[in-house]
Amino acid sequence: MDLITLRSQNITNVLFYARTPKDAALKSSQIAIFNTVVVNTGQGYASDTGKFTAPDSGIYMFAVQYCTEANQWGCLEIVKNGTTLQNSVNQADSNYACSSMQAFATVAVGGQVWVRGNGFGGNCNLYEYKTYVWSSFSGVLIHT
């Protein structure tokens, strides 16, 4: 057996991608729940709570893209077990604007990661439009 085959036998696939926020306006500390689950290998993302629960320990990469309508604030954070991993704030001017953020974290089995409003500027406003402006949350296990 080659090295790639040996390594692939020990690595569990964990990947999720969800979009379409349930609520367009999030209050401070309100969890963003993304309703449309496109992929959920490992079944770690729960669309009813918006939380990812790690089915395996390892190093994960999480990403968020969020869009805001004209003259609105976008303000989100990626959170692991209650501790902020990454913060982001944007304000759309005369048109919509999209921003993204990423975070890498070691997560134990059962550890949770989610996205929530960070309270900057009041409500955090999320926006989607048809097939080309989406807000999303995703994650992947990159090393066990």
XYZ file of C-alpha atoms in Angstrom, residues 15-128:
114
model
C -17.722 18.407 5.503
C -20.751 20.664 5.613
C -22.075 23.574 3.576
C -25.319 25.346 4.459
C -26.852 28.556 3.149
C -30.052 30.626 3.285
C -30.308 32.157 6.756
C -33.574 31.573 8.588
C -33.602 35.136 9.966
C -32.576 38.158 7.898
C -31.870 40.313 10.964
C -29.847 38.909 13.861
C -29.626 40.491 17.277
C -26.377 40.446 19.248
C -25.428 36.847 20.142
C -28.329 35.406 18.100
C -27.232 32.267 16.261
C -27.456 32.349 12.478
C -29.369 29.283 11.343
C -28.723 28.339 7.720
C -31.709 26.330 6.461
C -30.552 24.977 3.115
C -28.059 22.194 3.770
C -26.243 21.427 0.531
C -23.827 18.844 1.945
C -23.465 17.389 5.440
C -20.956 14.530 5.301
C -20.526 13.286 8.864
C -23.897 14.781 9.867
C -22.245 17.432 12.061
C -24.336 20.451 11.037
C -27.827 20.789 12.546
C -30.112 23.054 10.519
C -32.547 23.372 13.429
C -29.949 24.943 15.780
C -27.352 26.342 13.350
C -24.592 24.570 15.268
C -21.918 22.234 13.969
C -21.045 19.442 16.421
C -17.752 17.705 15.633
C -18.227 13.980 15.022
C -14.418 13.534 15.080
C -11.564 15.362 16.792
C -9.161 17.271 14.605
C -8.236 20.527 12.956
C -11.133 22.115 11.117
C -11.452 25.041 8.767
C -14.679 27.059 8.922
C -15.819 29.705 6.460
C -18.665 32.192 6.363
C -19.832 34.355 3.500
C -22.521 36.876 4.237
C -24.194 39.557 2.197
C -26.016 42.704 3.305
C -28.515 44.931 1.533
C -27.920 48.584 0.704
C -27.400 50.836 3.734
C -27.366 47.907 6.171
C -24.737 46.508 8.536
C -23.436 42.961 8.438
C -21.777 41.834 11.657
C -21.046 38.186 12.376
C -18.624 36.075 14.346
C -17.558 32.437 14.215
C -17.773 30.918 17.692
C -16.341 27.702 19.155
C -17.867 26.510 22.427
C -18.756 30.104 23.324
C -15.372 31.649 22.432
C -15.070 33.934 19.397
C -12.686 32.629 16.740
C -13.231 35.344 14.123
C -15.178 38.621 13.827
C -16.311 40.543 10.786
C -18.234 43.746 10.114
C -19.262 45.334 6.819
C -21.647 48.027 5.702
C -23.251 48.040 2.293
C -23.421 51.460 0.657
C -25.822 51.995 -2.239
C -25.873 48.336 -3.298
C -25.495 44.981 -1.564
C -22.076 43.926 -0.282
C -20.661 40.512 0.560
C -17.848 39.631 2.962
C -16.173 36.424 4.000
C -14.178 35.167 6.951
C -12.386 31.968 7.846
C -11.176 30.358 11.049
C -9.054 27.318 11.817
C -9.591 25.499 15.099
C -8.809 22.273 16.891
C -12.161 20.817 17.866
C -12.707 17.790 20.124
C -15.457 15.244 19.541
C -18.708 16.924 20.601
C -17.222 20.432 20.400
C -19.506 22.958 18.759
C -18.964 25.791 16.286
C -21.592 28.260 15.113
C -22.116 31.723 13.632
C -23.864 34.527 15.485
C -24.514 38.241 15.319
C -21.740 40.152 17.066
C -23.823 43.205 17.969
C -21.812 45.828 16.106
C -24.191 48.499 14.804
C -27.307 46.889 16.300
C -28.907 44.193 14.171
C -26.824 42.178 11.753
C -28.662 42.019 8.436
C -28.191 39.073 6.095
C -29.309 39.089 2.492
C -29.842 36.602 -0.316
